[in-house]
Short mmCIF file of N, CA and C in Angstrom, two decimals:
data_model
loop_
_atom_site.label_atom_id
_atom_site.label_comp_id
_atom_site.label_asym_id
_atom_site.label_seq_id
_atom_site.Cartn_x
_atom_site.Cartn_y
_atom_site.Cartn_z
N MET B 1071 -21.93 9.55 3.31
CA MET B 1071 -20.58 9.48 3.81
C MET B 1071 -20.58 8.69 5.12
N VAL B 1072 -19.59 7.84 5.30
CA VAL B 1072 -19.48 7.01 6.49
C VAL B 1072 -18.78 7.80 7.59
N CYS B 1073 -19.37 7.81 8.76
CA CYS B 1073 -18.73 8.42 9.93
C CYS B 1073 -17.66 7.45 10.42
N LEU B 1074 -16.42 7.89 10.47
CA LEU B 1074 -15.33 7.00 10.81
C LEU B 1074 -15.39 6.47 12.23
N SER B 1075 -16.11 7.11 13.10
CA SER B 1075 -16.20 6.63 14.47
C SER B 1075 -17.49 5.87 14.74
N ASP B 1076 -18.32 5.65 13.73
CA ASP B 1076 -19.58 4.93 13.89
C ASP B 1076 -19.29 3.43 13.92
N VAL B 1077 -19.45 2.81 15.09
CA VAL B 1077 -19.12 1.40 15.25
C VAL B 1077 -19.95 0.52 14.32
N GLN B 1078 -21.16 0.95 13.97
CA GLN B 1078 -21.98 0.17 13.04
C GLN B 1078 -21.33 0.12 11.66
N GLN B 1079 -20.61 1.15 11.29
CA GLN B 1079 -19.93 1.19 10.00
C GLN B 1079 -18.50 0.71 10.09
N GLY B 1080 -17.99 0.53 11.28
CA GLY B 1080 -16.64 0.06 11.47
C GLY B 1080 -15.87 0.96 12.41
N ASN B 1081 -14.97 0.37 13.12
CA ASN B 1081 -14.17 1.12 14.08
C ASN B 1081 -12.70 1.05 13.69
N TRP B 1082 -12.44 0.89 12.42
CA TRP B 1082 -11.08 0.76 11.94
C TRP B 1082 -10.27 2.02 12.13
N CYS B 1083 -10.93 3.14 12.36
CA CYS B 1083 -10.19 4.39 12.59
C CYS B 1083 -9.35 4.29 13.85
N GLU B 1084 -9.74 3.43 14.79
CA GLU B 1084 -8.91 3.22 15.98
C GLU B 1084 -7.58 2.58 15.59
N GLY B 1085 -7.62 1.66 14.66
CA GLY B 1085 -6.38 1.05 14.17
C GLY B 1085 -5.51 2.04 13.42
N LEU B 1086 -6.15 2.92 12.67
CA LEU B 1086 -5.41 3.97 11.97
C LEU B 1086 -4.77 4.92 12.98
N THR B 1087 -5.50 5.24 14.02
CA THR B 1087 -4.95 6.10 15.07
C THR B 1087 -3.77 5.43 15.74
N ALA B 1088 -3.88 4.14 16.04
CA ALA B 1088 -2.77 3.41 16.64
C ALA B 1088 -1.56 3.43 15.72
N TYR B 1089 -1.80 3.28 14.43
CA TYR B 1089 -0.68 3.29 13.50
C TYR B 1089 -0.03 4.66 13.43
N LEU B 1090 -0.85 5.69 13.29
CA LEU B 1090 -0.31 7.04 13.12
C LEU B 1090 0.29 7.59 14.41
N ALA B 1091 -0.19 7.18 15.55
CA ALA B 1091 0.33 7.71 16.81
C ALA B 1091 1.37 6.78 17.42
N ASP B 1092 0.94 5.60 17.82
CA ASP B 1092 1.83 4.68 18.53
C ASP B 1092 2.97 4.18 17.64
N HIS B 1093 2.63 3.70 16.46
CA HIS B 1093 3.66 3.14 15.59
C HIS B 1093 4.63 4.23 15.12
N LEU B 1094 4.11 5.39 14.77
CA LEU B 1094 4.98 6.47 14.31
C LEU B 1094 5.98 6.87 15.38
N LEU B 1095 5.54 6.93 16.63
CA LEU B 1095 6.45 7.24 17.73
C LEU B 1095 7.56 6.20 17.81
N GLN B 1096 7.19 4.94 17.73
CA GLN B 1096 8.19 3.87 17.78
C GLN B 1096 9.12 3.93 16.56
N GLU B 1097 8.56 4.29 15.42
CA GLU B 1097 9.37 4.42 14.20
C GLU B 1097 10.42 5.53 14.38
N GLN B 1098 10.00 6.64 14.96
CA GLN B 1098 10.92 7.75 15.19
C GLN B 1098 12.01 7.39 16.19
N ARG B 1099 11.70 6.49 17.11
CA ARG B 1099 12.68 6.03 18.10
C ARG B 1099 13.56 4.90 17.58
N GLY B 1100 13.26 4.42 16.38
CA GLY B 1100 14.05 3.33 15.80
C GLY B 1100 13.64 1.95 16.29
N SER B 1101 12.47 1.83 16.87
CA SER B 1101 12.04 0.53 17.40
C SER B 1101 10.71 0.06 16.79
N ALA B 1102 10.44 0.47 15.57
CA ALA B 1102 9.18 0.09 14.92
C ALA B 1102 9.09 -1.41 14.67
N VAL B 1103 10.20 -2.03 14.30
CA VAL B 1103 10.17 -3.48 14.04
C VAL B 1103 9.81 -4.24 15.31
N THR B 1104 10.40 -3.86 16.42
CA THR B 1104 10.11 -4.50 17.70
C THR B 1104 8.66 -4.27 18.09
N TYR B 1105 8.16 -3.07 17.86
CA TYR B 1105 6.76 -2.75 18.16
C TYR B 1105 5.81 -3.60 17.33
N ARG B 1106 6.08 -3.71 16.03
CA ARG B 1106 5.22 -4.53 15.17
C ARG B 1106 5.28 -6.00 15.57
N ARG B 1107 6.46 -6.48 15.93
CA ARG B 1107 6.59 -7.87 16.35
C ARG B 1107 5.75 -8.13 17.61
N ALA B 1108 5.79 -7.21 18.57
CA ALA B 1108 4.99 -7.36 19.78
C ALA B 1108 3.49 -7.30 19.45
N THR B 1109 3.12 -6.43 18.52
CA THR B 1109 1.72 -6.34 18.08
C THR B 1109 1.26 -7.65 17.47
N LEU B 1110 2.09 -8.22 16.61
CA LEU B 1110 1.75 -9.50 15.99
C LEU B 1110 1.68 -10.62 17.02
N GLN B 1111 2.56 -10.58 18.02
CA GLN B 1111 2.53 -11.61 19.06
C GLN B 1111 1.23 -11.54 19.85
N ARG B 1112 0.80 -10.32 20.21
CA ARG B 1112 -0.48 -10.18 20.92
C ARG B 1112 -1.63 -10.70 20.07
N TYR B 1113 -1.57 -10.42 18.79
CA TYR B 1113 -2.61 -10.89 17.87
C TYR B 1113 -2.66 -12.42 17.86
N THR B 1114 -1.50 -13.05 17.70
CA THR B 1114 -1.48 -14.52 17.63
C THR B 1114 -1.78 -15.17 18.97
N ASP B 1115 -1.62 -14.44 20.07
CA ASP B 1115 -2.00 -14.98 21.37
C ASP B 1115 -3.50 -15.24 21.46
N TYR B 1116 -4.29 -14.48 20.72
CA TYR B 1116 -5.75 -14.55 20.83
C TYR B 1116 -6.46 -15.11 19.60
N VAL B 1117 -5.78 -15.16 18.49
CA VAL B 1117 -6.46 -15.51 17.24
C VAL B 1117 -5.91 -16.81 16.67
N SER B 1118 -6.82 -17.66 16.30
CA SER B 1118 -6.48 -18.86 15.55
C SER B 1118 -7.38 -18.89 14.33
N THR B 1119 -7.24 -19.88 13.49
CA THR B 1119 -8.09 -19.95 12.30
C THR B 1119 -9.56 -20.12 12.68
N HIS B 1120 -9.83 -20.56 13.89
CA HIS B 1120 -11.21 -20.77 14.32
C HIS B 1120 -11.79 -19.59 15.09
N SER B 1121 -10.94 -18.65 15.48
CA SER B 1121 -11.44 -17.54 16.30
C SER B 1121 -11.21 -16.17 15.68
N GLU B 1122 -10.74 -16.13 14.45
CA GLU B 1122 -10.46 -14.85 13.82
C GLU B 1122 -11.75 -14.10 13.53
N ILE B 1123 -11.74 -12.80 13.78
CA ILE B 1123 -12.86 -11.94 13.44
C ILE B 1123 -12.33 -10.77 12.63
N PRO B 1124 -13.18 -10.12 11.86
CA PRO B 1124 -12.72 -8.93 11.12
C PRO B 1124 -12.30 -7.84 12.09
N SER B 1125 -11.43 -6.97 11.64
CA SER B 1125 -10.96 -5.90 12.54
C SER B 1125 -12.01 -4.82 12.72
N TRP B 1126 -12.91 -4.63 11.77
CA TRP B 1126 -13.82 -3.48 11.87
C TRP B 1126 -14.88 -3.55 12.95
N PRO B 1127 -15.42 -4.71 13.38
CA PRO B 1127 -16.51 -4.61 14.36
C PRO B 1127 -16.05 -4.54 15.82
N PHE B 1128 -14.77 -4.47 16.07
CA PHE B 1128 -14.34 -4.51 17.46
C PHE B 1128 -14.78 -3.25 18.20
N GLY B 1129 -14.83 -3.34 19.46
CA GLY B 1129 -15.24 -2.20 20.26
C GLY B 1129 -15.33 -2.56 21.72
N ALA B 1130 -15.49 -3.84 21.99
CA ALA B 1130 -15.54 -4.28 23.39
C ALA B 1130 -14.16 -4.17 24.00
N PRO B 1131 -14.09 -3.80 25.26
CA PRO B 1131 -12.78 -3.61 25.89
C PRO B 1131 -12.15 -4.92 26.34
N GLN B 1132 -12.23 -5.94 25.53
CA GLN B 1132 -11.61 -7.23 25.83
C GLN B 1132 -10.25 -7.27 25.15
N ARG B 1133 -9.30 -7.91 25.79
CA ARG B 1133 -7.95 -7.94 25.24
C ARG B 1133 -7.91 -8.54 23.85
N CYS B 1134 -8.68 -9.60 23.63
CA CYS B 1134 -8.64 -10.23 22.31
C CYS B 1134 -9.17 -9.27 21.25
N HIS B 1135 -10.21 -8.51 21.57
CA HIS B 1135 -10.75 -7.57 20.59
C HIS B 1135 -9.79 -6.41 20.34
N CYS B 1136 -9.10 -5.98 21.37
CA CYS B 1136 -8.11 -4.91 21.19
C CYS B 1136 -6.94 -5.41 20.35
N ALA B 1137 -6.50 -6.62 20.60
CA ALA B 1137 -5.40 -7.18 19.81
C ALA B 1137 -5.78 -7.28 18.35
N ILE B 1138 -7.04 -7.62 18.09
CA ILE B 1138 -7.50 -7.73 16.71
C ILE B 1138 -7.77 -6.35 16.14
N GLY B 1139 -8.56 -5.58 16.83
CA GLY B 1139 -8.96 -4.27 16.31
C GLY B 1139 -7.80 -3.33 16.09
N TYR B 1140 -6.95 -3.20 17.09
CA TYR B 1140 -5.82 -2.29 16.95
C TYR B 1140 -4.70 -2.93 16.15
N GLY B 1141 -4.34 -4.15 16.55
CA GLY B 1141 -3.20 -4.82 15.93
C GLY B 1141 -3.38 -5.14 14.46
N LYS B 1142 -4.50 -5.74 14.13
CA LYS B 1142 -4.74 -6.13 12.75
C LYS B 1142 -4.87 -4.90 11.85
N ALA B 1143 -5.60 -3.90 12.33
CA ALA B 1143 -5.74 -2.68 11.55
C ALA B 1143 -4.42 -1.94 11.43
N LEU B 1144 -3.65 -1.89 12.52
CA LEU B 1144 -2.34 -1.26 12.48
C LEU B 1144 -1.46 -1.90 11.41
N MET B 1145 -1.44 -3.22 11.37
CA MET B 1145 -0.62 -3.93 10.38
C MET B 1145 -1.16 -3.71 8.96
N PHE B 1146 -2.47 -3.63 8.82
CA PHE B 1146 -3.05 -3.34 7.51
C PHE B 1146 -2.54 -1.99 7.00
N PHE B 1147 -2.63 -0.97 7.85
CA PHE B 1147 -2.20 0.36 7.42
C PHE B 1147 -0.69 0.40 7.18
N HIS B 1148 0.07 -0.37 7.93
CA HIS B 1148 1.51 -0.43 7.67
C HIS B 1148 1.79 -1.06 6.30
N MET B 1149 1.11 -2.15 6.01
CA MET B 1149 1.30 -2.80 4.71
C MET B 1149 0.84 -1.89 3.57
N LEU B 1150 -0.26 -1.18 3.78
CA LEU B 1150 -0.73 -0.24 2.76
C LEU B 1150 0.33 0.83 2.50
N ARG B 1151 0.88 1.38 3.56
CA ARG B 1151 1.92 2.41 3.42
C ARG B 1151 3.13 1.86 2.69
N GLN B 1152 3.50 0.61 2.99
CA GLN B 1152 4.64 0.00 2.31
C GLN B 1152 4.37 -0.18 0.82
N GLN B 1153 3.13 -0.51 0.48
CA GLN B 1153 2.76 -0.75 -0.92
C GLN B 1153 2.68 0.53 -1.74
N VAL B 1154 2.08 1.57 -1.17
CA VAL B 1154 1.84 2.78 -1.97
C VAL B 1154 2.90 3.86 -1.78
N GLY B 1155 3.68 3.76 -0.71
CA GLY B 1155 4.71 4.75 -0.43
C GLY B 1155 4.18 5.85 0.49
N ASP B 1156 5.10 6.57 1.09
CA ASP B 1156 4.74 7.59 2.08
C ASP B 1156 3.87 8.70 1.50
N ASN B 1157 4.24 9.23 0.34
CA ASN B 1157 3.49 10.36 -0.23
C ASN B 1157 2.05 9.99 -0.54
N ALA B 1158 1.85 8.85 -1.18
CA ALA B 1158 0.49 8.42 -1.50
C ALA B 1158 -0.29 8.09 -0.23
N PHE B 1159 0.36 7.50 0.76
CA PHE B 1159 -0.30 7.18 2.02
C PHE B 1159 -0.78 8.45 2.70
N ILE B 1160 0.06 9.45 2.75
CA ILE B 1160 -0.33 10.73 3.36
C ILE B 1160 -1.46 11.38 2.59
N THR B 1161 -1.42 11.31 1.27
CA THR B 1161 -2.50 11.86 0.44
C THR B 1161 -3.81 11.15 0.74
N LEU B 1162 -3.78 9.82 0.84
CA LEU B 1162 -4.98 9.04 1.17
C LEU B 1162 -5.50 9.42 2.55
N TYR B 1163 -4.59 9.55 3.51
CA TYR B 1163 -5.01 9.92 4.86
C TYR B 1163 -5.68 11.30 4.87
N ARG B 1164 -5.11 12.23 4.16
CA ARG B 1164 -5.70 13.58 4.13
C ARG B 1164 -7.09 13.59 3.52
N ARG B 1165 -7.35 12.69 2.60
CA ARG B 1165 -8.69 12.59 2.03
C ARG B 1165 -9.70 12.08 3.04
N LEU B 1166 -9.24 11.28 3.99
CA LEU B 1166 -10.13 10.76 5.03
C LEU B 1166 -10.44 11.80 6.09
N SER B 1167 -9.51 12.70 6.34
CA SER B 1167 -9.71 13.64 7.43
C SER B 1167 -10.37 14.93 7.01
#
């Protein structure tokens, strides 16, 4: 079994945490679209086709890595939730925890 906080196996759980905590709060306040737009803007500020890295190996406290690690993973989990629906997303999350 993969330890979700093991950086060698990936640190994508930080992106899931950002989605479930930060994004959910903004969603409840009615400003999720604005929050996602700002997340995407931070991502594009640091990433181009020549500098893109996977979201899982991030961990350094550099702004570009945070924009990728948190932002890219946050958007992945948002898209996953949109594709499978809330009930299936929650079921998948419960299997992870």
